Short mmCIF file of C-alpha atoms in Angstrom, two decimals:
data_model
loop_
_atom_site.label_atom_id
_atom_site.label_comp_id
_atom_site.label_asym_id
_atom_site.label_seq_id
_atom_site.Cartn_x
_atom_site.Cartn_y
_atom_site.Cartn_z
CA MET A 1 15.24 -8.20 23.25
CA GLY A 2 12.89 -9.80 25.56
CA LEU A 3 9.13 -9.42 24.92
CA PHE A 4 8.22 -7.54 27.79
CA LYS A 5 11.08 -5.09 27.10
CA GLN A 6 9.89 -4.59 23.29
CA LEU A 7 6.31 -4.17 24.54
CA PHE A 8 7.32 -1.25 27.26
CA LYS A 9 9.49 0.13 24.51
CA ASP A 10 6.84 0.42 22.08
CA ALA A 11 4.53 1.74 24.88
CA GLN A 12 6.74 4.56 25.59
CA HIS A 13 7.82 5.51 22.52
CA GLY A 14 4.60 4.54 20.15
CA SER A 15 4.41 1.60 17.56
CA GLU A 16 5.46 2.17 14.36
CA ASN A 17 2.73 -0.55 13.42
CA VAL A 18 -0.16 1.82 14.18
CA ILE A 19 -3.05 0.81 11.70
CA GLU A 20 -5.02 3.96 10.41
CA SER A 21 -8.42 3.01 9.06
CA PHE A 22 -10.55 4.33 6.30
CA ARG A 23 -11.55 7.84 6.81
CA PRO A 24 -15.44 9.20 6.02
CA GLY A 25 -15.24 9.93 2.33
CA GLU A 26 -12.42 7.58 1.60
CA MET A 27 -13.45 4.59 -0.75
CA PHE A 28 -13.75 1.14 0.80
CA PRO A 29 -12.65 -1.84 -1.05
CA HIS A 30 -15.96 -3.55 -1.12
CA HIS A 31 -16.47 -7.17 -3.08
CA ASP A 32 -19.93 -6.36 -4.48
CA ARG A 33 -22.66 -3.45 -4.96
CA GLN A 34 -24.52 -3.27 -1.83
CA PRO A 35 -26.98 -0.27 -0.66
CA LYS A 36 -25.74 1.22 2.48
CA SER A 37 -23.99 -1.38 4.82
CA ASN A 38 -22.76 -2.17 8.19
CA VAL A 39 -19.56 -3.88 7.00
CA VAL A 40 -18.43 -5.79 10.28
CA PHE A 41 -15.00 -7.38 11.03
CA LEU A 42 -14.80 -10.20 13.47
CA SER A 43 -12.00 -12.68 14.14
CA LEU A 44 -12.81 -16.43 15.34
CA THR A 45 -9.88 -15.85 17.94
CA CYS A 46 -11.70 -12.96 19.64
CA GLN A 47 -13.98 -13.57 22.63
CA ASP A 48 -16.08 -10.39 22.22
CA CYS A 49 -16.38 -11.39 18.33
CA ILE A 50 -17.62 -14.79 19.29
CA GLU A 51 -20.34 -12.99 21.44
CA VAL A 52 -21.17 -10.99 18.74
CA ILE A 53 -21.33 -13.61 16.46
CA THR A 54 -23.96 -15.38 18.43
CA ALA A 55 -26.43 -12.32 18.38
CA ILE A 56 -26.12 -11.70 14.98
CA GLN A 57 -28.57 -14.13 13.75
CA LYS A 58 -31.28 -12.78 16.45
CA ALA A 59 -30.33 -9.00 15.26
CA SER A 60 -30.58 -9.72 11.71
CA THR A 61 -33.76 -11.81 11.55
CA ALA A 62 -35.99 -9.49 14.34
CA GLU A 63 -39.03 -8.40 12.65
CA HIS A 64 -38.64 -4.58 13.44
CA ASN A 65 -34.98 -4.78 12.03
CA LYS A 66 -35.56 -6.69 8.61
CA GLU A 67 -35.54 -3.48 6.49
CA LYS A 68 -33.00 -1.48 8.42
CA ILE A 69 -30.04 -3.68 9.06
CA ASN A 70 -27.79 -4.39 6.01
CA LEU A 71 -24.78 -6.42 7.37
CA VAL A 72 -21.83 -7.52 5.67
CA LEU A 73 -19.38 -9.68 7.61
CA TYR A 74 -15.68 -10.02 7.09
CA ILE A 75 -14.33 -12.84 9.42
CA VAL A 76 -10.92 -13.76 10.08
CA ALA A 77 -11.29 -17.38 9.60
CA THR A 78 -10.88 -20.41 7.01
CA VAL A 79 -13.27 -20.70 4.16
CA GLU A 80 -14.82 -23.94 5.68
CA GLU A 81 -15.53 -21.86 8.95
CA VAL A 82 -17.17 -19.29 7.17
CA LYS A 83 -19.15 -21.81 5.25
CA GLU A 84 -20.78 -23.21 8.46
CA LEU A 85 -21.64 -19.94 9.54
CA ASP A 86 -23.25 -19.11 6.42
CA THR A 87 -25.06 -22.16 6.69
CA TYR A 88 -25.94 -21.34 10.35
CA TYR A 89 -27.21 -17.98 9.19
CA ASN A 90 -29.00 -19.21 6.43
CA SER A 91 -27.62 -16.77 4.19
CA SER A 92 -29.38 -13.89 5.56
CA PHE A 93 -26.23 -11.59 4.74
CA THR A 94 -23.06 -11.85 3.17
CA ILE A 95 -20.11 -13.30 4.75
CA TYR A 96 -16.39 -13.44 3.70
CA ALA A 97 -13.48 -15.29 4.84
CA ILE A 98 -10.20 -12.75 5.13
CA THR A 99 -6.95 -13.44 6.46
CA LYS A 100 -5.05 -11.33 9.31
CA LYS A 101 -3.22 -9.86 6.55
CA GLU A 102 -6.05 -8.60 4.51
CA LEU A 103 -7.74 -7.39 7.94
CA VAL A 104 -4.74 -5.06 8.45
CA GLU A 105 -3.42 -4.28 4.75
CA LYS A 106 -6.42 -4.46 2.64
CA TYR A 107 -9.30 -3.39 5.09
CA LYS A 108 -7.16 -1.23 7.39
CA VAL A 109 -8.94 -2.70 10.70
CA PRO A 110 -7.06 -1.57 13.52
CA SER A 111 -8.95 -4.17 15.87
CA THR A 112 -11.54 -6.44 15.94
CA PRO A 113 -14.79 -6.24 16.44
CA TYR A 114 -14.66 -3.15 14.29
CA CYS A 115 -17.47 -1.76 11.69
CA TYR A 116 -17.24 0.55 8.78
CA HIS A 117 -20.63 2.28 7.51
CA THR A 118 -20.45 2.59 3.62
CA ASP A 119 -22.76 3.87 1.15
CA GLN A 120 -23.97 2.54 -1.89
CA ASN A 121 -20.79 3.73 -3.88
CA HIS A 122 -18.51 2.43 -1.28
CA GLN A 123 -17.57 5.43 0.27
CA VAL A 124 -16.70 5.23 4.38
CA ILE A 125 -19.33 7.24 5.86
CA SER A 126 -18.19 6.54 9.49
CA THR A 127 -16.17 3.80 11.65
CA THR A 128 -17.07 2.06 14.79
CA GLU A 129 -15.26 0.03 17.52
CA PHE A 130 -17.52 -1.88 19.70
CA ASP A 131 -16.45 -4.57 22.62
CA ASP A 132 -19.63 -6.27 23.35
CA VAL A 133 -22.98 -7.43 22.39
CA ASN A 134 -24.99 -4.45 23.81
CA SER A 135 -22.85 -1.90 21.99
CA PHE A 136 -22.95 -3.94 18.67
CA MET A 137 -26.87 -4.11 19.01
CA LYS A 138 -26.93 0.01 19.55
CA MET A 139 -24.61 0.33 16.63
CA ILE A 140 -26.17 -1.49 13.82
CA THR A 141 -29.64 -0.29 14.57
CA ALA A 142 -28.63 3.58 15.16
CA PHE A 143 -27.28 3.59 11.65
CA ASP A 144 -29.44 5.55 9.52
CA PHE A 145 -30.61 3.49 6.42
#
């Protein structure tokens, strides 16, 4: 079956590959103990994500945000690419390299950019999809720590 026919078939009948994210109250598979966190998922192949990546350093180091924002980034990228980003950000927050498979299967992320808001016990408080730098900035500063 051709690609377009398959796309139209999926659109008409609903795709079987719908990814259901973690719901509030469910445990998030976090790597380390953190206080409440904005756990942000990005991909280096996503244009909106690239724009957010360039804005993150400014957001995380702004004087009025230092106590309020706790970011943990999971980026679909190679370990080398993440090391470069970590150097660029001067380790102001935690960055993990993940695969596309982990993004979907382990972290249940339906699309990037995406954010889980978690508490200190790794329970999901809420989720947020965002599609530009402005909505990202509003999201990370609105979450009450």
